[in-house]
Amino acid sequence: MFESFFKKEEGLIDSLPDVRGKYIENVKLSKHTWFGVGGPAEVMFIPEDYDDLKSFLVRKEPAVSVNVIGGGSNLLIRDGGIPGVVIKLDSKAFKKVVFDGENLTVGAGVRNSDLQKEMIAKELGGLEFICSVPGRIGGLIRTNAGCFGKCVSDVLVSAKVMNDWGEIYDVDGDDFNFSYRQSMFPENWIVLEVVLKGFKSNAKNIKKVIEEQKEYRIKNQPINKRTAGSTFKNPEGLSAWKLIESAGCKGLKVGDAEVSDKHSNFLINNGKATAEDIETLGEKIIEMVKEKTSITLEWEVRRMGVKK
């Protein structure tokens, strides 16, 4: 199916510019997402550094489509995969962590959870909630990710981004016009690094906050399950999980995809679900909630790729 779908772009990898990083063909994106579903990337590109990424963007053919993925925590890749090139910022150049007083510069490829060790060592607090957001730093801005009463817009000083012409900009945090779970983030921008504002604390307090947040998640959310976190945005003044339960969707299934019985705004892949199962389940929830409450839920999970 993959070969027939992409036959019109056969030999894509041979048409791409020379790079210092890596090209990998037919990458199983199910191994790069928390849901564990989805078709392949025609080509995955892992750039060596900023210049390598810029060179690729400037020299590739304009018709070649480009998508960027991070940790795959808030992502549903459809079963037909993603044609063109999928970029993953997984090399050392995109994983730097630099402290400057109460400011912290973090590369887009750093796992959010990996910040806790650095924060404890440098005794920088105020960013503990980021350690609880699954995924990588580069994925935080587009959706103004957050939890435990805080979001990225509360702590973002600036971000270094690259557009699809390889031009680099330093963008002030206020210029993203953040609102609940969204921002004015252009589709053609790639986050390279961010500067976050914390405050001086002590290792004991930082550890305590992180541990309390971890315990809350264990108690209230499906941990160690194939899920993508919160599936739908909370409508203003309301909780998506309450609307889902009131519509009778708790425990609802499509194929091997299921609404979590622990937290109704989490969809679970029980092991053999397809991306179509998960997306169909989500659309069914939207339909049932609208019929019950006249409220239309919006996807928080980002859906990418083509259907099989």
Tab-separated table of C-alpha atoms in Angstrom:
chain	number	residue	atom	x	y	z
A	1	MET	CA	0.000	0.000	0.000
A	2	PHE	CA	2.803	2.363	0.935
A	3	GLU	CA	4.680	1.726	-2.333
A	4	SER	CA	1.593	2.195	-4.482
A	5	PHE	CA	0.543	5.357	-2.685
A	6	PHE	CA	3.944	6.975	-3.102
A	7	LYS	CA	4.770	5.655	-6.589
A	8	LYS	CA	4.348	9.120	-8.088
A	9	GLU	CA	7.303	10.293	-5.945
A	10	GLU	CA	9.400	7.146	-6.347
A	11	GLY	CA	13.061	7.813	-5.658
A	12	LEU	CA	12.424	10.899	-3.500
A	13	ILE	CA	15.526	10.285	-1.394
A	14	ASP	CA	17.703	10.430	-4.516
A	15	SER	CA	16.349	13.872	-5.378
A	16	LEU	CA	17.090	15.396	-1.956
A	17	PRO	CA	20.141	17.616	-1.402
A	18	ASP	CA	23.301	16.280	0.232
A	19	VAL	CA	23.286	16.788	4.003
A	20	ARG	CA	25.602	16.119	6.942
A	21	GLY	CA	22.760	14.603	8.927
A	22	LYS	CA	20.815	11.433	8.112
A	23	TYR	CA	18.095	10.462	5.654
A	24	ILE	CA	16.154	7.306	6.479
A	25	GLU	CA	13.530	5.835	4.132
A	26	ASN	CA	10.183	4.258	5.093
A	27	VAL	CA	10.466	4.994	8.812
A	28	LYS	CA	7.729	3.433	10.937
A	29	LEU	CA	6.203	6.466	12.629
A	30	SER	CA	4.291	4.198	14.995
A	31	LYS	CA	7.626	3.879	16.810
A	32	HIS	CA	7.865	7.657	17.128
A	33	THR	CA	4.449	8.369	18.671
A	34	TRP	CA	2.897	7.624	22.035
A	35	PHE	CA	-0.226	6.127	20.468
A	36	GLY	CA	2.002	3.595	18.687
A	37	VAL	CA	-0.021	3.765	15.461
A	38	GLY	CA	0.301	5.228	11.985
A	39	GLY	CA	1.945	4.607	8.656
A	40	PRO	CA	5.509	5.356	7.582
A	41	ALA	CA	7.370	8.518	6.736
A	42	GLU	CA	8.495	8.400	3.144
A	43	VAL	CA	11.803	9.900	4.279
A	44	MET	CA	12.894	11.017	7.747
A	45	PHE	CA	15.605	13.680	7.989
A	46	ILE	CA	17.649	14.128	11.164
A	47	PRO	CA	19.718	17.296	10.633
A	48	GLU	CA	23.168	17.577	12.167
A	49	ASP	CA	22.738	21.200	13.272
A	50	TYR	CA	21.091	24.523	12.391
A	51	ASP	CA	23.182	25.039	9.248
A	52	ASP	CA	22.419	21.536	8.015
A	53	LEU	CA	18.689	22.127	8.473
A	54	LYS	CA	18.931	25.501	6.711
A	55	SER	CA	20.854	23.994	3.799
A	56	PHE	CA	18.226	21.293	3.353
A	57	LEU	CA	15.307	23.734	3.394
A	58	VAL	CA	16.968	26.117	0.937
A	59	ARG	CA	18.126	23.450	-1.543
A	60	LYS	CA	15.258	20.963	-1.584
A	61	GLU	CA	12.744	21.060	-4.429
A	62	PRO	CA	9.778	23.326	-3.568
A	63	ALA	CA	7.317	20.517	-4.343
A	64	VAL	CA	8.740	18.295	-1.575
A	65	SER	CA	6.435	18.500	1.444
A	66	VAL	CA	7.997	18.873	4.888
A	67	ASN	CA	6.573	18.077	8.331
A	68	VAL	CA	8.244	18.264	11.735
A	69	ILE	CA	7.586	15.904	14.643
A	70	GLY	CA	8.929	15.956	18.174
A	71	GLY	CA	8.320	13.395	20.880
A	72	GLY	CA	5.036	12.260	19.337
A	73	SER	CA	3.103	12.681	22.584
A	74	ASN	CA	0.288	14.867	21.262
A	75	LEU	CA	0.181	13.388	17.797
A	76	LEU	CA	-1.935	10.976	15.773
A	77	ILE	CA	-0.281	9.787	12.562
A	78	ARG	CA	-2.832	8.372	10.122
A	79	ASP	CA	-2.425	4.848	8.731
A	80	GLY	CA	-1.373	5.965	5.252
A	81	GLY	CA	1.718	7.655	6.630
A	82	ILE	CA	3.277	10.987	5.679
A	83	PRO	CA	4.508	11.629	2.125
A	84	GLY	CA	7.573	13.770	1.600
A	85	VAL	CA	10.097	14.456	4.365
A	86	VAL	CA	9.522	14.252	8.117
A	87	ILE	CA	12.088	16.212	10.116
A	88	LYS	CA	13.069	15.149	13.628
A	89	LEU	CA	15.474	17.358	15.611
A	90	ASP	CA	17.211	14.481	17.326
A	91	SER	CA	20.903	15.380	17.134
A	92	LYS	CA	23.119	16.894	19.836
A	93	ALA	CA	22.910	20.428	18.432
A	94	PHE	CA	19.179	20.555	19.263
A	95	LYS	CA	19.550	19.236	22.815
A	96	LYS	CA	21.541	21.916	24.606
A	97	VAL	CA	20.537	23.234	28.030
A	98	VAL	CA	22.128	26.518	29.174
A	99	PHE	CA	21.425	28.370	32.432
A	100	ASP	CA	21.784	32.138	32.693
A	101	GLY	CA	20.614	33.341	36.075
A	102	GLU	CA	16.871	32.658	36.202
A	103	ASN	CA	16.649	32.120	32.438
A	104	LEU	CA	17.020	28.703	30.864
A	105	THR	CA	17.787	28.169	27.158
A	106	VAL	CA	16.632	24.740	25.987
A	107	GLY	CA	16.995	23.065	22.601
A	108	ALA	CA	13.883	21.885	20.783
A	109	GLY	CA	14.977	18.245	20.924
A	110	VAL	CA	15.211	18.046	24.719
A	111	ARG	CA	12.657	15.794	26.382
A	112	ASN	CA	10.506	17.811	28.780
A	113	SER	CA	10.953	15.221	31.513
A	114	ASP	CA	14.756	15.474	31.244
A	115	LEU	CA	14.679	19.065	32.515
A	116	GLN	CA	14.047	17.992	36.092
A	117	LYS	CA	17.605	16.763	36.676
A	118	GLU	CA	19.035	20.041	35.369
A	119	MET	CA	16.582	22.171	37.369
A	120	ILE	CA	17.375	20.349	40.599
A	121	ALA	CA	21.124	20.652	40.018
A	122	LYS	CA	20.871	24.405	39.344
A	123	GLU	CA	18.045	24.971	41.882
A	124	LEU	CA	15.795	26.692	39.360
A	125	GLY	CA	12.072	26.402	40.094
A	126	GLY	CA	8.886	27.535	38.392
A	127	LEU	CA	9.219	25.162	35.436
A	128	GLU	CA	8.254	21.916	37.161
A	129	PHE	CA	4.982	21.694	35.235
A	130	ILE	CA	6.913	21.414	31.960
A	131	CYS	CA	8.514	18.212	33.249
A	132	SER	CA	4.982	16.786	33.538
A	133	VAL	CA	4.017	17.625	29.949
A	134	PRO	CA	4.854	14.618	27.749
A	135	GLY	CA	6.962	15.210	24.657
A	136	ARG	CA	9.796	17.554	23.742
A	137	ILE	CA	10.463	21.258	24.171
A	138	GLY	CA	9.900	22.129	20.508
A	139	GLY	CA	6.288	20.999	20.671
A	140	LEU	CA	5.294	23.221	23.578
A	141	ILE	CA	4.747	26.522	21.805
A	142	ARG	CA	2.276	25.733	19.030
A	143	THR	CA	-0.389	24.544	21.470
A	144	ASN	CA	0.666	26.647	24.477
A	145	ALA	CA	0.998	23.380	26.389
A	146	GLY	CA	0.479	23.298	30.111
A	147	CYS	CA	-0.866	21.600	33.215
A	148	PHE	CA	-1.321	22.164	36.936
A	149	GLY	CA	-2.550	25.708	36.393
A	150	LYS	CA	0.416	26.916	34.331
A	151	CYS	CA	1.192	27.014	30.612
A	152	VAL	CA	4.120	27.865	28.373
A	153	SER	CA	2.977	31.453	27.833
A	154	ASP	CA	3.549	32.049	31.579
A	155	VAL	CA	7.268	31.256	31.360
A	156	LEU	CA	8.332	31.796	27.723
A	157	VAL	CA	10.771	34.682	27.272
A	158	SER	CA	11.542	34.069	23.596
A	159	ALA	CA	12.010	31.399	20.955
A	160	LYS	CA	14.497	30.949	18.142
A	161	VAL	CA	12.677	29.718	15.034
A	162	MET	CA	13.531	28.932	11.423
A	163	ASN	CA	11.156	29.448	8.505
A	164	ASP	CA	10.983	27.295	5.380
A	165	TRP	CA	13.554	29.526	3.659
A	166	GLY	CA	16.118	28.777	6.357
A	167	GLU	CA	15.852	32.256	7.891
A	168	ILE	CA	16.269	32.389	11.672
A	169	TYR	CA	14.314	34.738	13.937
A	170	ASP	CA	14.307	35.434	17.666
A	171	VAL	CA	10.660	35.906	18.575
A	172	ASP	CA	9.515	37.490	21.832
A	173	GLY	CA	7.104	35.347	23.842
A	174	ASP	CA	4.376	37.999	23.742
A	175	ASP	CA	4.416	38.008	19.936
A	176	PHE	CA	2.875	34.535	19.770
A	177	ASN	CA	-0.497	35.914	20.978
A	178	PHE	CA	-1.070	32.894	23.185
A	179	SER	CA	-4.507	31.783	24.268
A	180	TYR	CA	-5.807	28.558	25.745
A	181	ARG	CA	-4.022	25.655	24.000
A	182	GLN	CA	-3.175	27.684	20.935
A	183	SER	CA	-0.895	30.385	19.556
A	184	MET	CA	-0.350	32.420	16.418
A	185	PHE	CA	2.429	30.079	15.328
A	186	PRO	CA	3.007	30.006	11.529
A	187	GLU	CA	2.856	26.521	10.014
A	188	ASN	CA	6.170	27.023	8.218
A	189	TRP	CA	8.170	27.801	11.381
A	190	ILE	CA	10.414	25.262	13.092
A	191	VAL	CA	11.320	25.808	16.755
A	192	LEU	CA	15.078	25.536	17.306
A	193	GLU	CA	15.299	26.535	20.970
A	194	VAL	CA	13.388	28.436	23.639
A	195	VAL	CA	14.299	30.687	26.553
A	196	LEU	CA	12.262	30.016	29.684
A	197	LYS	CA	11.979	32.131	32.849
A	198	GLY	CA	12.147	30.389	36.203
A	199	PHE	CA	13.017	31.539	39.715
A	200	LYS	CA	15.541	30.624	42.358
A	201	SER	CA	14.362	27.788	44.552
A	202	ASN	CA	16.027	24.864	46.277
A	203	ALA	CA	16.454	21.246	45.283
A	204	LYS	CA	14.160	19.975	48.037
A	205	ASN	CA	11.205	22.144	46.990
A	206	ILE	CA	11.678	21.377	43.285
A	207	LYS	CA	11.748	17.633	43.987
A	208	LYS	CA	8.613	17.986	46.137
A	209	VAL	CA	6.614	19.787	43.422
A	210	ILE	CA	7.676	17.303	40.742
A	211	GLU	CA	6.823	14.333	42.965
A	212	GLU	CA	3.387	15.762	43.859
A	213	GLN	CA	2.597	16.273	40.179
A	214	LYS	CA	3.767	12.747	39.384
A	215	GLU	CA	1.572	11.283	42.119
A	216	TYR	CA	-1.436	13.226	40.817
A	217	ARG	CA	-0.937	11.828	37.323
A	218	ILE	CA	-0.581	8.275	38.597
A	219	LYS	CA	-3.796	8.626	40.576
A	220	ASN	CA	-5.916	10.404	37.972
A	221	GLN	CA	-4.579	9.572	34.517
A	222	PRO	CA	-3.824	6.375	32.568
A	223	ILE	CA	-0.070	6.030	33.049
A	224	ASN	CA	1.969	3.474	31.068
A	225	LYS	CA	-0.756	3.246	28.434
A	226	ARG	CA	-0.580	4.003	24.717
A	227	THR	CA	-2.248	7.388	24.784
A	228	ALA	CA	-1.585	10.942	23.609
A	229	GLY	CA	-2.659	12.821	26.721
A	230	SER	CA	-5.708	15.066	26.649
A	231	THR	CA	-7.583	14.412	23.415
A	232	PHE	CA	-9.860	17.466	23.354
A	233	LYS	CA	-9.499	21.068	24.464
A	234	ASN	CA	-11.572	22.163	27.424
A	235	PRO	CA	-14.361	24.482	26.231
A	236	GLU	CA	-14.233	27.825	28.042
A	237	GLY	CA	-15.344	27.370	31.637
A	238	LEU	CA	-16.001	23.647	31.170
A	239	SER	CA	-14.148	20.332	31.433
A	240	ALA	CA	-14.005	18.123	28.365
A	241	TRP	CA	-13.938	14.942	30.452
A	242	LYS	CA	-17.184	15.891	32.218
A	243	LEU	CA	-18.910	16.552	28.889
A	244	ILE	CA	-17.638	13.224	27.550
A	245	GLU	CA	-18.943	11.328	30.559
A	246	SER	CA	-22.288	13.147	30.535
A	247	ALA	CA	-22.739	12.058	26.911
A	248	GLY	CA	-22.262	8.418	27.932
A	249	CYS	CA	-18.873	7.985	26.232
A	250	LYS	CA	-16.882	6.583	29.144
A	251	GLY	CA	-15.566	3.161	28.118
A	252	LEU	CA	-16.703	3.657	24.499
A	253	LYS	CA	-14.712	1.551	22.014
A	254	VAL	CA	-13.942	1.448	18.306
A	255	GLY	CA	-11.826	-1.536	17.359
A	256	ASP	CA	-9.033	-1.716	19.896
A	257	ALA	CA	-9.266	1.998	20.739
A	258	GLU	CA	-11.084	2.925	23.933
A	259	VAL	CA	-12.037	5.898	26.093
A	260	SER	CA	-10.052	5.559	29.309
A	261	ASP	CA	-12.116	4.562	32.334
A	262	LYS	CA	-9.653	6.505	34.494
A	263	HIS	CA	-9.850	9.825	32.636
A	264	SER	CA	-12.442	10.223	29.903
A	265	ASN	CA	-10.450	12.813	27.944
A	266	PHE	CA	-7.758	10.209	27.258
A	267	LEU	CA	-8.093	7.748	24.385
A	268	ILE	CA	-6.227	4.448	24.724
A	269	ASN	CA	-4.679	2.099	22.183
A	270	ASN	CA	-5.126	-1.272	23.846
A	271	GLY	CA	-2.472	-2.771	21.615
A	272	LYS	CA	-3.988	-3.437	18.213
A	273	ALA	CA	-5.812	-0.191	17.427
A	274	THR	CA	-5.256	1.559	14.113
A	275	ALA	CA	-5.057	5.298	13.683
A	276	GLU	CA	-8.445	5.067	11.973
A	277	ASP	CA	-9.897	3.376	15.072
A	278	ILE	CA	-8.643	6.195	17.275
A	279	GLU	CA	-9.752	9.009	14.980
A	280	THR	CA	-13.164	7.409	14.424
A	281	LEU	CA	-13.587	7.066	18.191
A	282	GLY	CA	-12.695	10.734	18.650
A	283	GLU	CA	-15.167	11.856	15.992
A	284	LYS	CA	-17.862	9.678	17.545
A	285	ILE	CA	-17.256	11.365	20.906
A	286	ILE	CA	-17.548	14.804	19.289
A	287	GLU	CA	-20.843	13.762	17.718
A	288	MET	CA	-22.286	12.315	20.942
A	289	VAL	CA	-21.237	15.310	23.060
A	290	LYS	CA	-22.747	17.732	20.538
A	291	GLU	CA	-25.990	15.777	20.441
A	292	LYS	CA	-26.190	15.750	24.243
A	293	THR	CA	-24.957	19.273	25.061
A	294	SER	CA	-24.896	21.272	21.774
A	295	ILE	CA	-21.168	21.844	22.445
A	296	THR	CA	-18.637	20.906	19.772
A	297	LEU	CA	-15.379	19.613	21.228
A	298	GLU	CA	-12.157	20.547	19.440
A	299	TRP	CA	-9.247	18.157	18.989
A	300	GLU	CA	-6.193	18.971	21.092
A	301	VAL	CA	-4.289	16.032	19.594
A	302	ARG	CA	-2.689	17.017	16.300
A	303	ARG	CA	-3.595	14.708	13.381
A	304	MET	CA	-1.167	14.308	10.503
A	305	GLY	CA	-0.752	12.195	7.376
A	306	VAL	CA	-3.105	10.493	4.967
A	307	LYS	CA	-5.727	7.834	5.482
A	308	LYS	CA	-5.040	4.356	4.184
